[in-house]
Amino acid sequence: MTDRLAGRTALVTGAAQGIGRAIAERLAADGATVVVSDINAEGGMATAKAIGGKALAIAADVSDAASVKNLFDQIEAKTDGIDILVNNASIVPFIAWDDVDLAHWQKIIGVNLTGTFIVTRAATDLMRAKNRGGRVISISSNTFFAGTPNMAAYVAAKGGVIGFTRALATELGKYNITANALTPGLIESDGVKASPHNQAFGFVEMLQAMPGKGQPEHIADVVSFLASDDARWITGQTLNVDAGMVRH
Ligand code: NAD
Ligand code: 4PL
């Protein structure tokens, strides 16, 4: 849609479907080469194929250090480095509080928070080795502000992503690497459409300042801005993108 990311390489995790796929498509449309990663190898390849020549698919489980090491070995072999990291991969559970046990908690924290750390560690080390700055954009959720029901571990993990983003911005500013988070409201993604969250649109729309159902492109367009040079003076921030459902 623009050429503002020409010459850049982006890694988008969880890009087989939903918001991650829309982000990968938008960054490619802005001229970036996109590494499409997902635990779902087939879905990642489908996204890369749909994008065409500017995309390559490399499967990885963000919660598994060995899998992420393999991802970055392949990135180093097949690209000239990463300029933009989008931490999007996550599990979006719908689970009654009475069913939240330690195993569920550890699974959600392991993917949604620890996975963000594992990928960010490797990506920012690579950015620093290439000495050319960079962008870390992490997808949190407005559930952190709203305390949304039926996802307690998820809400905790998404708050962790915001805290991590603030610390990361402090640690990496001197290397010209920015770190920001986005908090989408309810978005009609592939995952949400197939889950009980799909029943919440009426309630969420009532809370929004503007009518309508959130779409993956609403998030992808803001990620594109945060990845661009226009956002160079923004770091450590959390941008809420939810049609005004939460005003803070
Ligand atoms: P989705 O379920 O449609 O897609 C998530 C993708 O992540 C899938 O392709 C899945 O295979 C992948 N994934 C899951 N675990 C993984 C792992 N361990 N390693 C690598 N990939 C993994 O979800 P979505 O709705 O598109 O959500 C995308 C992001 O947006 C997530 O971070 C989610 O928490 C966030 N978010 C979503 C909403 C919403 O309403 N849809 C709202 C706020 C925030
Ligand atoms: C408002 O991140 O932000 C449901 C499911 N409702 O995952 C989310 C809202 C969900 C959200 C989210």
mmCIF file of C-alpha atoms and ligand atoms in Angstrom:
data_model
loop_
_atom_site.group_PDB
_atom_site.id
_atom_site.type_symbol
_atom_site.label_atom_id
_atom_site.label_comp_id
_atom_site.label_asym_id
_atom_site.label_seq_id
_atom_site.Cartn_x
_atom_site.Cartn_y
_atom_site.Cartn_z
ATOM 1 C CA MET A 1 0.000 0.000 0.000
ATOM 2 C CA THR A 2 3.054 2.248 0.475
ATOM 3 C CA ASP A 3 6.784 1.770 0.006
ATOM 4 C CA ARG A 4 7.632 2.917 3.527
ATOM 5 C CA LEU A 5 9.116 -0.460 4.535
ATOM 6 C CA ALA A 6 11.084 -1.089 1.331
ATOM 7 C CA GLY A 7 14.388 -2.799 2.062
ATOM 8 C CA ARG A 8 13.277 -3.941 5.541
ATOM 9 C CA THR A 9 12.801 -7.494 6.732
ATOM 10 C CA ALA A 10 10.033 -8.325 9.204
ATOM 11 C CA LEU A 11 9.366 -11.424 11.290
ATOM 12 C CA VAL A 12 5.708 -11.985 12.184
ATOM 13 C CA THR A 13 4.905 -14.818 14.603
ATOM 14 C CA GLY A 14 1.529 -16.562 14.565
ATOM 15 C CA ALA A 15 1.034 -15.465 10.949
ATOM 16 C CA ALA A 16 -0.818 -18.527 9.621
ATOM 17 C CA GLN A 17 -4.192 -16.888 10.214
ATOM 18 C CA GLY A 18 -6.107 -14.047 11.819
ATOM 19 C CA ILE A 19 -4.410 -10.828 12.890
ATOM 20 C CA GLY A 20 -0.887 -12.197 12.260
ATOM 21 C CA ARG A 21 -1.731 -13.035 8.679
ATOM 22 C CA ALA A 22 -3.195 -9.547 8.097
ATOM 23 C CA ILE A 23 -0.038 -7.998 9.595
ATOM 24 C CA ALA A 24 2.222 -10.083 7.331
ATOM 25 C CA GLU A 25 0.158 -9.074 4.301
ATOM 26 C CA ARG A 26 0.209 -5.373 5.223
ATOM 27 C CA LEU A 27 3.969 -5.230 5.920
ATOM 28 C CA ALA A 28 4.632 -6.944 2.582
ATOM 29 C CA ALA A 29 2.278 -4.472 0.870
ATOM 30 C CA ASP A 30 4.459 -1.703 2.362
ATOM 31 C CA GLY A 31 7.522 -3.231 0.719
ATOM 32 C CA ALA A 32 8.982 -5.378 3.481
ATOM 33 C CA THR A 33 10.275 -8.896 3.050
ATOM 34 C CA VAL A 34 8.266 -10.943 5.540
ATOM 35 C CA VAL A 35 9.264 -14.059 7.438
ATOM 36 C CA VAL A 36 5.932 -15.750 8.157
ATOM 37 C CA SER A 37 6.244 -17.960 11.220
ATOM 38 C CA ASP A 38 3.682 -20.142 12.975
ATOM 39 C CA ILE A 39 3.479 -23.412 14.885
ATOM 40 C CA ASN A 40 1.047 -24.391 12.104
ATOM 41 C CA ALA A 41 3.568 -25.026 9.307
ATOM 42 C CA GLU A 42 0.959 -25.600 6.592
ATOM 43 C CA GLY A 43 -0.949 -22.409 7.470
ATOM 44 C CA GLY A 44 2.279 -20.404 7.506
ATOM 45 C CA MET A 45 3.153 -21.680 4.046
ATOM 46 C CA ALA A 46 -0.330 -20.721 2.816
ATOM 47 C CA THR A 47 0.115 -17.142 4.091
ATOM 48 C CA ALA A 48 3.562 -16.877 2.479
ATOM 49 C CA LYS A 49 2.220 -18.271 -0.798
ATOM 50 C CA ALA A 50 -0.658 -15.770 -0.817
ATOM 51 C CA ILE A 51 1.791 -12.896 -0.269
ATOM 52 C CA GLY A 52 4.118 -14.151 -3.008
ATOM 53 C CA GLY A 53 7.768 -13.346 -3.647
ATOM 54 C CA LYS A 54 8.268 -11.058 -0.664
ATOM 55 C CA ALA A 55 7.453 -13.748 1.924
ATOM 56 C CA LEU A 56 9.044 -16.921 3.219
ATOM 57 C CA ALA A 57 7.546 -19.347 5.735
ATOM 58 C CA ILE A 58 9.572 -20.788 8.616
ATOM 59 C CA ALA A 59 7.608 -22.810 11.172
ATOM 60 C CA ALA A 60 8.360 -22.447 14.893
ATOM 61 C CA ASP A 61 6.786 -22.855 18.322
ATOM 62 C CA VAL A 62 7.557 -19.578 20.120
ATOM 63 C CA SER A 63 7.398 -21.273 23.528
ATOM 64 C CA ASP A 64 10.142 -23.766 22.631
ATOM 65 C CA ALA A 65 13.710 -22.408 22.826
ATOM 66 C CA ALA A 66 15.113 -25.090 20.478
ATOM 67 C CA SER A 67 12.404 -24.391 17.894
ATOM 68 C CA VAL A 68 13.109 -20.640 18.061
ATOM 69 C CA LYS A 69 16.860 -21.293 17.710
ATOM 70 C CA ASN A 70 16.134 -23.233 14.537
ATOM 71 C CA LEU A 71 13.940 -20.330 13.318
ATOM 72 C CA PHE A 72 16.798 -17.862 13.769
ATOM 73 C CA ASP A 73 19.385 -20.222 12.223
ATOM 74 C CA GLN A 74 17.154 -20.263 9.150
ATOM 75 C CA ILE A 75 16.600 -16.493 9.267
ATOM 76 C CA GLU A 76 20.382 -15.949 9.315
ATOM 77 C CA ALA A 77 20.825 -18.368 6.409
ATOM 78 C CA LYS A 78 17.992 -17.005 4.244
ATOM 79 C CA THR A 79 17.802 -13.253 5.010
ATOM 80 C CA ASP A 80 20.189 -10.404 5.787
ATOM 81 C CA GLY A 81 18.663 -9.922 9.257
ATOM 82 C CA ILE A 82 15.505 -8.673 10.932
ATOM 83 C CA ASP A 83 14.503 -4.994 11.140
ATOM 84 C CA ILE A 84 10.975 -5.495 12.484
ATOM 85 C CA LEU A 85 9.722 -8.112 14.945
ATOM 86 C CA VAL A 86 5.976 -8.515 15.471
ATOM 87 C CA ASN A 87 5.192 -10.686 18.500
ATOM 88 C CA ASN A 88 1.689 -11.837 17.579
ATOM 89 C CA ALA A 89 1.608 -15.596 18.286
ATOM 90 C CA SER A 90 -0.628 -16.464 21.172
ATOM 91 C CA ILE A 91 -3.297 -18.797 22.435
ATOM 92 C CA VAL A 92 -6.674 -17.056 22.909
ATOM 93 C CA PRO A 93 -8.510 -19.228 25.442
ATOM 94 C CA PHE A 94 -12.112 -19.058 26.632
ATOM 95 C CA ILE A 95 -12.075 -20.756 30.016
ATOM 96 C CA ALA A 96 -14.244 -20.374 33.097
ATOM 97 C CA TRP A 97 -12.305 -19.247 36.162
ATOM 98 C CA ASP A 98 -13.206 -22.494 37.964
ATOM 99 C CA ASP A 99 -11.380 -24.450 35.257
ATOM 100 C CA VAL A 100 -8.169 -22.380 35.422
ATOM 101 C CA ASP A 101 -5.591 -24.738 36.920
ATOM 102 C CA LEU A 102 -1.792 -24.579 37.074
ATOM 103 C CA ALA A 103 -1.351 -26.525 33.820
ATOM 104 C CA HIS A 104 -3.541 -24.041 31.910
ATOM 105 C CA TRP A 105 -1.807 -21.082 33.570
ATOM 106 C CA GLN A 106 1.651 -22.381 32.645
ATOM 107 C CA LYS A 107 0.638 -23.151 29.064
ATOM 108 C CA ILE A 108 -0.757 -19.643 28.487
ATOM 109 C CA ILE A 109 2.120 -17.846 30.218
ATOM 110 C CA GLY A 110 4.553 -20.141 28.348
ATOM 111 C CA VAL A 111 3.287 -19.191 24.892
ATOM 112 C CA ASN A 112 1.877 -15.678 25.336
ATOM 113 C CA LEU A 113 4.510 -14.189 27.661
ATOM 114 C CA THR A 114 7.584 -16.457 27.742
ATOM 115 C CA GLY A 115 7.248 -17.024 23.984
ATOM 116 C CA THR A 116 7.380 -13.263 23.480
ATOM 117 C CA PHE A 117 10.573 -13.148 25.556
ATOM 118 C CA ILE A 118 12.259 -16.065 23.735
ATOM 119 C CA VAL A 119 11.663 -14.602 20.264
ATOM 120 C CA THR A 120 12.490 -11.039 21.345
ATOM 121 C CA ARG A 121 15.789 -12.153 22.924
ATOM 122 C CA ALA A 122 16.928 -13.757 19.661
ATOM 123 C CA ALA A 123 15.551 -11.047 17.349
ATOM 124 C CA THR A 124 17.016 -8.085 19.220
ATOM 125 C CA ASP A 125 20.391 -9.823 19.610
ATOM 126 C CA LEU A 126 20.413 -10.212 15.820
ATOM 127 C CA MET A 127 19.371 -6.555 15.304
ATOM 128 C CA ARG A 128 22.227 -5.436 17.541
ATOM 129 C CA ALA A 129 24.738 -7.698 15.785
ATOM 130 C CA LYS A 130 23.817 -6.028 12.476
ATOM 131 C CA ASN A 131 24.038 -2.582 14.099
ATOM 132 C CA ARG A 132 21.080 -1.083 12.271
ATOM 133 C CA GLY A 133 18.370 -0.420 14.859
ATOM 134 C CA GLY A 134 14.954 -2.000 14.787
ATOM 135 C CA ARG A 135 11.364 -2.263 15.889
ATOM 136 C CA VAL A 136 9.725 -4.640 18.361
ATOM 137 C CA ILE A 137 5.921 -4.538 18.182
ATOM 138 C CA SER A 138 4.071 -6.836 20.567
ATOM 139 C CA ILE A 139 0.368 -7.636 20.373
ATOM 140 C CA SER A 140 -1.091 -7.375 23.868
ATOM 141 C CA SER A 141 -4.871 -6.990 24.403
ATOM 142 C CA ASN A 142 -7.313 -4.491 25.876
ATOM 143 C CA THR A 143 -8.423 -7.330 28.178
ATOM 144 C CA PHE A 144 -5.520 -6.140 30.354
ATOM 145 C CA PHE A 145 -7.429 -2.879 30.930
ATOM 146 C CA ALA A 146 -10.905 -4.418 31.045
ATOM 147 C CA GLY A 147 -10.193 -7.564 33.102
ATOM 148 C CA THR A 148 -12.317 -9.469 30.605
ATOM 149 C CA PRO A 149 -13.982 -12.646 31.949
ATOM 150 C CA ASN A 150 -13.074 -16.224 31.003
ATOM 151 C CA MET A 151 -9.401 -15.599 30.288
ATOM 152 C CA ALA A 152 -7.583 -14.903 33.582
ATOM 153 C CA ALA A 153 -4.192 -16.376 32.608
ATOM 154 C CA TYR A 154 -4.400 -14.649 29.222
ATOM 155 C CA VAL A 155 -5.119 -11.263 30.841
ATOM 156 C CA ALA A 156 -2.120 -11.767 33.145
ATOM 157 C CA ALA A 157 0.151 -12.713 30.241
ATOM 158 C CA LYS A 158 -0.974 -9.681 28.215
ATOM 159 C CA GLY A 159 -0.199 -7.399 31.169
ATOM 160 C CA GLY A 160 3.220 -9.025 31.295
ATOM 161 C CA VAL A 161 3.758 -8.178 27.639
ATOM 162 C CA ILE A 162 3.104 -4.491 28.420
ATOM 163 C CA GLY A 163 5.533 -4.523 31.363
ATOM 164 C CA PHE A 164 8.165 -6.312 29.293
ATOM 165 C CA THR A 165 7.700 -3.760 26.494
ATOM 166 C CA ARG A 166 8.403 -0.866 28.870
ATOM 167 C CA ALA A 167 11.576 -2.494 30.210
ATOM 168 C CA LEU A 168 12.736 -3.498 26.742
ATOM 169 C CA ALA A 169 12.343 0.069 25.481
ATOM 170 C CA THR A 170 14.629 1.208 28.306
ATOM 171 C CA GLU A 171 17.232 -1.485 27.677
ATOM 172 C CA LEU A 172 17.373 -1.115 23.882
ATOM 173 C CA GLY A 173 16.854 2.594 23.233
ATOM 174 C CA LYS A 174 20.612 3.154 23.026
ATOM 175 C CA TYR A 175 20.727 0.715 20.093
ATOM 176 C CA ASN A 176 18.007 2.617 18.209
ATOM 177 C CA ILE A 177 15.577 -0.230 18.758
ATOM 178 C CA THR A 178 12.062 0.806 19.777
ATOM 179 C CA ALA A 179 9.622 -1.434 21.632
ATOM 180 C CA ASN A 180 5.884 -0.805 21.663
ATOM 181 C CA ALA A 181 2.731 -2.765 22.404
ATOM 182 C CA LEU A 182 -0.719 -2.690 20.823
ATOM 183 C CA THR A 183 -3.905 -3.519 22.674
ATOM 184 C CA PRO A 184 -6.601 -4.628 20.240
ATOM 185 C CA GLY A 185 -10.175 -4.962 21.385
ATOM 186 C CA LEU A 186 -12.288 -7.878 20.206
ATOM 187 C CA ILE A 187 -11.322 -8.649 16.592
ATOM 188 C CA GLU A 188 -13.142 -10.952 14.208
ATOM 189 C CA SER A 189 -10.098 -13.176 13.545
ATOM 190 C CA ASP A 190 -10.158 -16.807 12.428
ATOM 191 C CA GLY A 191 -9.525 -17.909 16.010
ATOM 192 C CA VAL A 192 -12.276 -15.724 17.497
ATOM 193 C CA LYS A 193 -14.799 -16.739 14.820
ATOM 194 C CA ALA A 194 -14.291 -20.382 15.836
ATOM 195 C CA SER A 195 -14.616 -19.720 19.598
ATOM 196 C CA PRO A 196 -17.246 -18.585 22.148
ATOM 197 C CA HIS A 197 -15.659 -15.085 21.952
ATOM 198 C CA ASN A 198 -17.629 -14.738 18.705
ATOM 199 C CA GLN A 199 -20.765 -14.324 20.847
ATOM 200 C CA ALA A 200 -19.335 -11.196 22.553
ATOM 201 C CA PHE A 201 -19.480 -8.762 19.624
ATOM 202 C CA GLY A 202 -22.878 -7.365 20.595
ATOM 203 C CA PHE A 203 -21.737 -6.595 24.131
ATOM 204 C CA VAL A 204 -18.377 -5.199 23.003
ATOM 205 C CA GLU A 205 -20.001 -3.010 20.338
ATOM 206 C CA MET A 206 -22.200 -1.505 23.045
ATOM 207 C CA LEU A 207 -19.039 -0.458 24.926
ATOM 208 C CA GLN A 208 -17.197 0.900 21.856
ATOM 209 C CA ALA A 209 -17.303 4.623 21.060
ATOM 210 C CA MET A 210 -17.727 3.697 17.395
ATOM 211 C CA PRO A 211 -19.995 1.002 15.947
ATOM 212 C CA GLY A 212 -18.712 -2.021 14.011
ATOM 213 C CA LYS A 213 -16.822 -5.302 14.403
ATOM 214 C CA GLY A 214 -13.061 -5.068 14.823
ATOM 215 C CA GLN A 215 -11.200 -6.577 11.872
ATOM 216 C CA PRO A 216 -7.591 -7.870 11.568
ATOM 217 C CA GLU A 217 -6.833 -4.994 9.169
ATOM 218 C CA HIS A 218 -7.639 -2.438 11.894
ATOM 219 C CA ILE A 219 -4.663 -3.824 13.808
ATOM 220 C CA ALA A 220 -2.383 -4.480 10.825
ATOM 221 C CA ASP A 221 -2.639 -0.849 9.674
ATOM 222 C CA VAL A 222 -1.440 0.420 13.073
ATOM 223 C CA VAL A 223 1.401 -2.122 13.169
ATOM 224 C CA SER A 224 2.517 -0.780 9.796
ATOM 225 C CA PHE A 225 2.663 2.747 11.241
ATOM 226 C CA LEU A 226 4.619 1.631 14.330
ATOM 227 C CA ALA A 227 7.060 -0.224 12.056
ATOM 228 C CA SER A 228 7.609 2.869 9.901
ATOM 229 C CA ASP A 229 10.028 5.786 10.233
ATOM 230 C CA ASP A 230 7.095 8.013 11.175
ATOM 231 C CA ALA A 231 6.990 6.226 14.555
ATOM 232 C CA ARG A 232 10.731 6.659 15.273
ATOM 233 C CA TRP A 233 10.164 8.819 18.394
ATOM 234 C CA ILE A 234 7.625 6.427 19.971
ATOM 235 C CA THR A 235 8.958 3.786 22.356
ATOM 236 C CA GLY A 236 7.852 2.036 25.525
ATOM 237 C CA GLN A 237 4.226 2.820 24.678
ATOM 238 C CA THR A 238 1.003 0.869 24.542
ATOM 239 C CA LEU A 239 -1.358 1.923 21.779
ATOM 240 C CA ASN A 240 -4.983 0.951 22.381
ATOM 241 C CA VAL A 241 -6.799 0.021 19.140
ATOM 242 C CA ASP A 242 -10.375 -0.878 20.060
ATOM 243 C CA ALA A 243 -12.824 1.730 18.668
ATOM 244 C CA GLY A 244 -12.744 3.374 22.074
ATOM 245 C CA MET A 245 -14.082 0.404 24.044
ATOM 246 C CA VAL A 246 -11.616 1.344 26.790
ATOM 247 C CA ARG A 247 -10.863 5.048 27.340
ATOM 248 C CA HIS A 248 -7.840 5.563 29.618
HETATM 249 P P1 NAD B 1 -5.731 -16.731 16.066
HETATM 250 O O1 NAD B 1 -6.012 -17.820 17.026
HETATM 251 O O2 NAD B 1 -6.677 -16.538 14.918
HETATM 252 O O3 NAD B 1 -4.261 -16.907 15.486
HETATM 253 C C1 NAD B 1 -3.182 -17.119 16.334
HETATM 254 C C2 NAD B 1 -2.060 -17.791 15.571
HETATM 255 O O4 NAD B 1 -0.994 -18.027 16.497
HETATM 256 C C3 NAD B 1 -2.458 -19.150 14.987
HETATM 257 O O5 NAD B 1 -2.087 -19.232 13.625
HETATM 258 C C4 NAD B 1 -1.697 -20.139 15.854
HETATM 259 O O6 NAD B 1 -1.309 -21.330 15.167
HETATM 260 C C5 NAD B 1 -0.487 -19.315 16.273
HETATM 261 N N1 NAD B 1 0.147 -19.856 17.476
HETATM 262 C C6 NAD B 1 -0.451 -20.304 18.603
HETATM 263 N N2 NAD B 1 0.458 -20.789 19.453
HETATM 264 C C7 NAD B 1 1.662 -20.658 18.864
HETATM 265 C C8 NAD B 1 2.988 -20.992 19.240
HETATM 266 N N3 NAD B 1 3.263 -21.609 20.405
HETATM 267 N N4 NAD B 1 4.005 -20.698 18.396
HETATM 268 C C9 NAD B 1 3.730 -20.116 17.199
HETATM 269 N N5 NAD B 1 2.507 -19.790 16.784
HETATM 270 C C10 NAD B 1 1.478 -20.062 17.607
HETATM 271 O O7 NAD B 1 -5.595 -15.415 16.950
HETATM 272 P P2 NAD B 1 -5.873 -13.869 16.618
HETATM 273 O O8 NAD B 1 -7.217 -13.551 17.117
HETATM 274 O O9 NAD B 1 -5.478 -13.556 15.223
HETATM 275 O O10 NAD B 1 -4.837 -13.205 17.630
HETATM 276 C C11 NAD B 1 -3.586 -12.684 17.227
HETATM 277 C C12 NAD B 1 -3.000 -11.863 18.355
HETATM 278 O O11 NAD B 1 -3.892 -10.823 18.703
HETATM 279 C C13 NAD B 1 -2.763 -12.656 19.635
HETATM 280 O O12 NAD B 1 -1.617 -12.156 20.296
HETATM 281 C C14 NAD B 1 -4.003 -12.340 20.439
HETATM 282 O O13 NAD B 1 -3.794 -12.540 21.809
HETATM 283 C C15 NAD B 1 -4.182 -10.884 20.081
HETATM 284 N N6 NAD B 1 -5.508 -10.347 20.309
HETATM 285 C C16 NAD B 1 -6.583 -10.872 19.678
HETATM 286 C C17 NAD B 1 -7.836 -10.307 19.891
HETATM 287 C C18 NAD B 1 -9.062 -10.815 19.207
HETATM 288 O O14 NAD B 1 -10.162 -10.444 19.625
HETATM 289 N N7 NAD B 1 -8.941 -11.625 18.163
HETATM 290 C C19 NAD B 1 -7.976 -9.204 20.746
HETATM 291 C C20 NAD B 1 -6.849 -8.693 21.373
HETATM 292 C C21 NAD B 1 -5.616 -9.274 21.136
HETATM 293 C C1 4PL B 2 -12.491 -7.295 24.402
HETATM 294 O O1 4PL B 2 -7.959 -10.336 23.375
HETATM 295 O O2 4PL B 2 -9.788 -7.923 23.737
HETATM 296 C C2 4PL B 2 -12.546 -10.936 23.840
HETATM 297 C C3 4PL B 2 -10.593 -12.489 23.236
HETATM 298 N N1 4PL B 2 -12.921 -9.660 24.104
HETATM 299 O O3 4PL B 2 -9.208 -12.163 23.134
HETATM 300 C C4 4PL B 2 -9.057 -10.841 23.333
HETATM 301 C C5 4PL B 2 -12.026 -8.675 24.096
HETATM 302 C C6 4PL B 2 -11.244 -11.219 23.573
HETATM 303 C C7 4PL B 2 -10.690 -8.908 23.801
HETATM 304 C C8 4PL B 2 -10.320 -10.234 23.566
#
